[in-house]
PDB file of C-alpha atoms in Angstrom:
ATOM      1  CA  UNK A  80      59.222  73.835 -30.972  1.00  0.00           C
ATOM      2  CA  UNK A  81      59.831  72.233 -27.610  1.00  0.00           C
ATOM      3  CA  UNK A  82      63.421  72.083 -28.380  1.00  0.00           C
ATOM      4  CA  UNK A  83      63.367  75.880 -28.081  1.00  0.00           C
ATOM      5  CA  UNK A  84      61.828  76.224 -24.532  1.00  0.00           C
ATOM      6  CA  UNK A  85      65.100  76.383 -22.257  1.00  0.00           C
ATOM      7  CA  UNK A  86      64.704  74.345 -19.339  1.00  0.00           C
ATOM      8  CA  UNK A  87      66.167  75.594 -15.849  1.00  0.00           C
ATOM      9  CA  UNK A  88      66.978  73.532 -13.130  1.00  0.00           C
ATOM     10  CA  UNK A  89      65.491  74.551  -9.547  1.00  0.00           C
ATOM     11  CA  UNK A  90      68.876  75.620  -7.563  1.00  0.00           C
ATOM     12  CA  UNK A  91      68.326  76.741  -3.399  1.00  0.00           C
ATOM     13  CA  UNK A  92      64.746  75.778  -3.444  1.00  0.00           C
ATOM     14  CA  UNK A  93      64.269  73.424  -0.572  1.00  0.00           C
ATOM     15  CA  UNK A  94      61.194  71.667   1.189  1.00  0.00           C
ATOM     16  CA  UNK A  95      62.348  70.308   4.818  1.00  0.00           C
ATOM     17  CA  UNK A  96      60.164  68.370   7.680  1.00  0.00           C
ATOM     18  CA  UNK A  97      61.033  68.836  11.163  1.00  0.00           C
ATOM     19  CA  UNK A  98      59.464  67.459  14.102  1.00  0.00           C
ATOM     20  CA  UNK A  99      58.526  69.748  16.940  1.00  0.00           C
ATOM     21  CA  UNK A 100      60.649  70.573  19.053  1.00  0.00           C
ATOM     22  CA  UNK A 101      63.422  68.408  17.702  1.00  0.00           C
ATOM     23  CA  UNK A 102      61.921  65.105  18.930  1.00  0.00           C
ATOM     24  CA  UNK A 103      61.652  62.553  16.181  1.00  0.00           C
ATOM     25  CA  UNK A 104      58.769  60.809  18.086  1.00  0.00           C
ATOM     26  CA  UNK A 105      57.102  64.253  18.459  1.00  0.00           C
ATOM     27  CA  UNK A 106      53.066  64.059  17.824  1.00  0.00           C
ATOM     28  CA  UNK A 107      53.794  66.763  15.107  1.00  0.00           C
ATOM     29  CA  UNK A 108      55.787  67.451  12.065  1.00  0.00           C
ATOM     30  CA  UNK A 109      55.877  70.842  10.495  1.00  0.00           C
ATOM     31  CA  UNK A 110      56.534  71.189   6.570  1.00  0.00           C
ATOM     32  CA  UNK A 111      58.542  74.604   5.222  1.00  0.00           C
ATOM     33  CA  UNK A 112      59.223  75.595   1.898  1.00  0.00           C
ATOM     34  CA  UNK A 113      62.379  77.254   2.073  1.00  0.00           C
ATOM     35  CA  UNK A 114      64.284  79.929   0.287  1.00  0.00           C
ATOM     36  CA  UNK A 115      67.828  79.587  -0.110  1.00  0.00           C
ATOM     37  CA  UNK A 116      68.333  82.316  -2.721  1.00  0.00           C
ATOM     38  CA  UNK A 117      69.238  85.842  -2.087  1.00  0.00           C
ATOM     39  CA  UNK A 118      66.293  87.493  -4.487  1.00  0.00           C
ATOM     40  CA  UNK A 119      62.278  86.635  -3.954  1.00  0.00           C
ATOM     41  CA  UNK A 120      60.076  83.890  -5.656  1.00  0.00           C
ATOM     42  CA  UNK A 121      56.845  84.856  -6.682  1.00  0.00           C
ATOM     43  CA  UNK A 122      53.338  83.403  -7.470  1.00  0.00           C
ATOM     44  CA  UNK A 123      54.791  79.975  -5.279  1.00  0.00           C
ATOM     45  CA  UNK A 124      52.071  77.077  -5.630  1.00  0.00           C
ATOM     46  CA  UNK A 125      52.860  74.037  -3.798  1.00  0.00           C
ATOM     47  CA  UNK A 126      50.736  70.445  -4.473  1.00  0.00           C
ATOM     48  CA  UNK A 127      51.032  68.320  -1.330  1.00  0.00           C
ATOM     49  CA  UNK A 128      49.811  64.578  -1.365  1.00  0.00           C
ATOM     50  CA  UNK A 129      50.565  61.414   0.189  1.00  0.00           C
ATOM     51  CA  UNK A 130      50.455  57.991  -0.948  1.00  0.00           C
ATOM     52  CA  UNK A 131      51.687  54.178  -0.427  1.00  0.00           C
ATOM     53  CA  UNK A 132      50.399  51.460   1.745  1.00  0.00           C
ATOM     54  CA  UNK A 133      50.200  50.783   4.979  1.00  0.00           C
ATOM     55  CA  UNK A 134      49.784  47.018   6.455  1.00  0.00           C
ATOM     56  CA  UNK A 135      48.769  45.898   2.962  1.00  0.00           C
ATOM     57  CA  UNK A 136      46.072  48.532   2.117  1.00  0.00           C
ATOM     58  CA  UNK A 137      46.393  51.226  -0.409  1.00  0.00           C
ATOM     59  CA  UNK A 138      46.281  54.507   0.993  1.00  0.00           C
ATOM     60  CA  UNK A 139      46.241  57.836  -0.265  1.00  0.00           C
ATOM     61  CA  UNK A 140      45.614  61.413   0.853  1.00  0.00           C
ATOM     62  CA  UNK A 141      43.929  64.424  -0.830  1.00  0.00           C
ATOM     63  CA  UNK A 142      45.868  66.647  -2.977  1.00  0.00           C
ATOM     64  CA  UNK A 143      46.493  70.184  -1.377  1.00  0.00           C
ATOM     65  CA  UNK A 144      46.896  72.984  -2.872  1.00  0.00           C
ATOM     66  CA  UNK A 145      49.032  76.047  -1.212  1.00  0.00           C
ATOM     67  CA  UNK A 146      49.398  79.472  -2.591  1.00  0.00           C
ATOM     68  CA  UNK A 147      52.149  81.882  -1.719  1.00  0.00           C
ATOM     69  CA  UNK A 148      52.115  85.640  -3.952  1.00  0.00           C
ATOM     70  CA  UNK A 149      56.158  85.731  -3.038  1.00  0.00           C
ATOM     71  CA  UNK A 150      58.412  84.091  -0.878  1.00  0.00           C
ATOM     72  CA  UNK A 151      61.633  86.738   0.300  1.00  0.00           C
ATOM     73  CA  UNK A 152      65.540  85.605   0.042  1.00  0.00           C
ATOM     74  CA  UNK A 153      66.704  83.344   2.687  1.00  0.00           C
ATOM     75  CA  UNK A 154      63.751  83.033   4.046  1.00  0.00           C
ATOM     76  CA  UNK A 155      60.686  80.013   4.661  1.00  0.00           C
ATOM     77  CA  UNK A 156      57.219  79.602   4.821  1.00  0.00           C
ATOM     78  CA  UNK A 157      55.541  76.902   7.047  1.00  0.00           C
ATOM     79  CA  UNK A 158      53.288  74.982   4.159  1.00  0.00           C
ATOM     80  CA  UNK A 159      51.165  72.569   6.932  1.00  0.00           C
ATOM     81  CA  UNK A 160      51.190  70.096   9.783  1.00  0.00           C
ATOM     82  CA  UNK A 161      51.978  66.557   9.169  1.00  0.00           C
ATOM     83  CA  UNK A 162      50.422  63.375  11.353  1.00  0.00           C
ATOM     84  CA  UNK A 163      52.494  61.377  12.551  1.00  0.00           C
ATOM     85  CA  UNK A 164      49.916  58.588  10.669  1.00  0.00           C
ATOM     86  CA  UNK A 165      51.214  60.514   7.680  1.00  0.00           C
ATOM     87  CA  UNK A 166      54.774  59.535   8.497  1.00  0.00           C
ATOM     88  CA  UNK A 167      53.868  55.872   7.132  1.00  0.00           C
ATOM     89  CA  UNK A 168      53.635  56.988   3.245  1.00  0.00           C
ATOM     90  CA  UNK A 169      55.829  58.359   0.652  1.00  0.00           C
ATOM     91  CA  UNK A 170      54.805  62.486   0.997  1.00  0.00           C
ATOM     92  CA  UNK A 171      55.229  64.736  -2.309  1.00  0.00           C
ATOM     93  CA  UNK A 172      55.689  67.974  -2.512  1.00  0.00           C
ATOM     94  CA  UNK A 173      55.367  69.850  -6.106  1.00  0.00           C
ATOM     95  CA  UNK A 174      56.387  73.474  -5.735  1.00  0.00           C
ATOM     96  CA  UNK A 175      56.139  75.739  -8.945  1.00  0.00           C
ATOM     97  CA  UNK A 176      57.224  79.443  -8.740  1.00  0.00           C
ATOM     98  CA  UNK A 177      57.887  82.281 -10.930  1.00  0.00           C
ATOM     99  CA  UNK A 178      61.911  84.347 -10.958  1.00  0.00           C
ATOM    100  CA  UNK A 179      63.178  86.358 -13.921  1.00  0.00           C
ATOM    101  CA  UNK A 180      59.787  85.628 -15.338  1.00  0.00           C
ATOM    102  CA  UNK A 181      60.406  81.600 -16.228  1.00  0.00           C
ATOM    103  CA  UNK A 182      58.329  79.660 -14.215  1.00  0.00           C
ATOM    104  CA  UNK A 183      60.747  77.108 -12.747  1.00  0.00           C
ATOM    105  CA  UNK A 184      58.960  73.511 -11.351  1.00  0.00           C
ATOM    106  CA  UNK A 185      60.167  70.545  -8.646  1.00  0.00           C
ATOM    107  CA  UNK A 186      58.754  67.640  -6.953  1.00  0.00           C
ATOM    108  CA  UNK A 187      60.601  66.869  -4.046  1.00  0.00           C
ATOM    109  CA  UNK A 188      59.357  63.072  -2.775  1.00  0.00           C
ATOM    110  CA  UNK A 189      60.021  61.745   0.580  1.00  0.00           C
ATOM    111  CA  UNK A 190      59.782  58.319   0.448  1.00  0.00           C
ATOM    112  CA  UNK A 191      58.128  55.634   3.643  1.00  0.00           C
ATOM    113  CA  UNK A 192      60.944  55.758   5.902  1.00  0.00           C
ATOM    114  CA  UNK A 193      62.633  58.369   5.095  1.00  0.00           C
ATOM    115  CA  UNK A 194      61.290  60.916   7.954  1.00  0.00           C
ATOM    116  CA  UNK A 195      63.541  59.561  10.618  1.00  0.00           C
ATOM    117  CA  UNK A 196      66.321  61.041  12.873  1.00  0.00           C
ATOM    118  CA  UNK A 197      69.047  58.830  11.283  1.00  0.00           C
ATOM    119  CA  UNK A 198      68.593  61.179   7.894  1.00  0.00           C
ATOM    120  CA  UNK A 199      68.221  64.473  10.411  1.00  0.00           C
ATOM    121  CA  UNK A 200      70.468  67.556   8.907  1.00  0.00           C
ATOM    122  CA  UNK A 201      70.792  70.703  10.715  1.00  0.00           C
ATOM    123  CA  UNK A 202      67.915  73.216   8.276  1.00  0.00           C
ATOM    124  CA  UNK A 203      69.521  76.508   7.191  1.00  0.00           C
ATOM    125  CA  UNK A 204      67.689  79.634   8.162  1.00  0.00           C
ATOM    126  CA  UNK A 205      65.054  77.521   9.933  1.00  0.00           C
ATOM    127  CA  UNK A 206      67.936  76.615  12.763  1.00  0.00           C
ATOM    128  CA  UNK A 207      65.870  73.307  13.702  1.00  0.00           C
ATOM    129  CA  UNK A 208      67.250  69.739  12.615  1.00  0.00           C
ATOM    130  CA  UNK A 209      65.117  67.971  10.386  1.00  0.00           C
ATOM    131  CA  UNK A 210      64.877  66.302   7.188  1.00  0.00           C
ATOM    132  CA  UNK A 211      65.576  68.275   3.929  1.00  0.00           C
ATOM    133  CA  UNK A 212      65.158  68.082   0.495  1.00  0.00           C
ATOM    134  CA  UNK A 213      66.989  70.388  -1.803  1.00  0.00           C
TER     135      UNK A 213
END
């Protein structure tokens, strides 16, 4: 029954976007998946779209699809290149990944707006400021 299937939350998983070079009106914005935990992830898929609208017009991007066999502890992986036309719609970011064999899911959503350098953090392990969802 599904009342049987435990359900784990997603703990030191984190997707951040960080312009290069620090500037937040850099031409381009880097994407990392990072991993806060101390053991690997493995089999890591990660859906990328974007989508909202943009001077009254519906817009939305293709779904990507990223594949990762394992991910190390505190480590990251740079998942693609964001334009800064990008920057104008709500980005999502579903990661699913395998440790202790569950398969744990997340959707981390950065909503229009939110990719500015008023909601910069400093990004662990990365060293870079950007912004981070954990």
């Amino acid at each position: 029954m599904k009342k049987d299937i435990p359900v784990y939350k997603v703990e030191d998983v984190a997707i951040a976007i960080t312009p290069e070079g620090g500037n937040p009106e850099a031409q381009i914005w880097d994407v990392y998946l990072l991993n806060l935990k101390d053991e690997p992830i493995l089999n890591v898929l990660v859906n990328s779209r974007g989508y909202g609208e943009i001077e009254g017009d519906t817009k939305k991007t293709e779904t990507l699809r990223y594949f990762f066999d394992d991910l190390a502890g505190k480590s990251y992986v740079k998942i693609e290149i964001l334009n800064p036309d990008l920057l104008k719609l709500a980005n999502e970011y579903w990661v699913s990944f395998n440790l202790n064999d569950y398969m744990y899911d997340k959707k981390y959503i950065f909503v229009k707006g939110s990719l500015e350098a008023s909601n910069f953090t400093n990004v662990p392990i990365l060293g870079e400021k950007g912004v981070m969802i954990k």
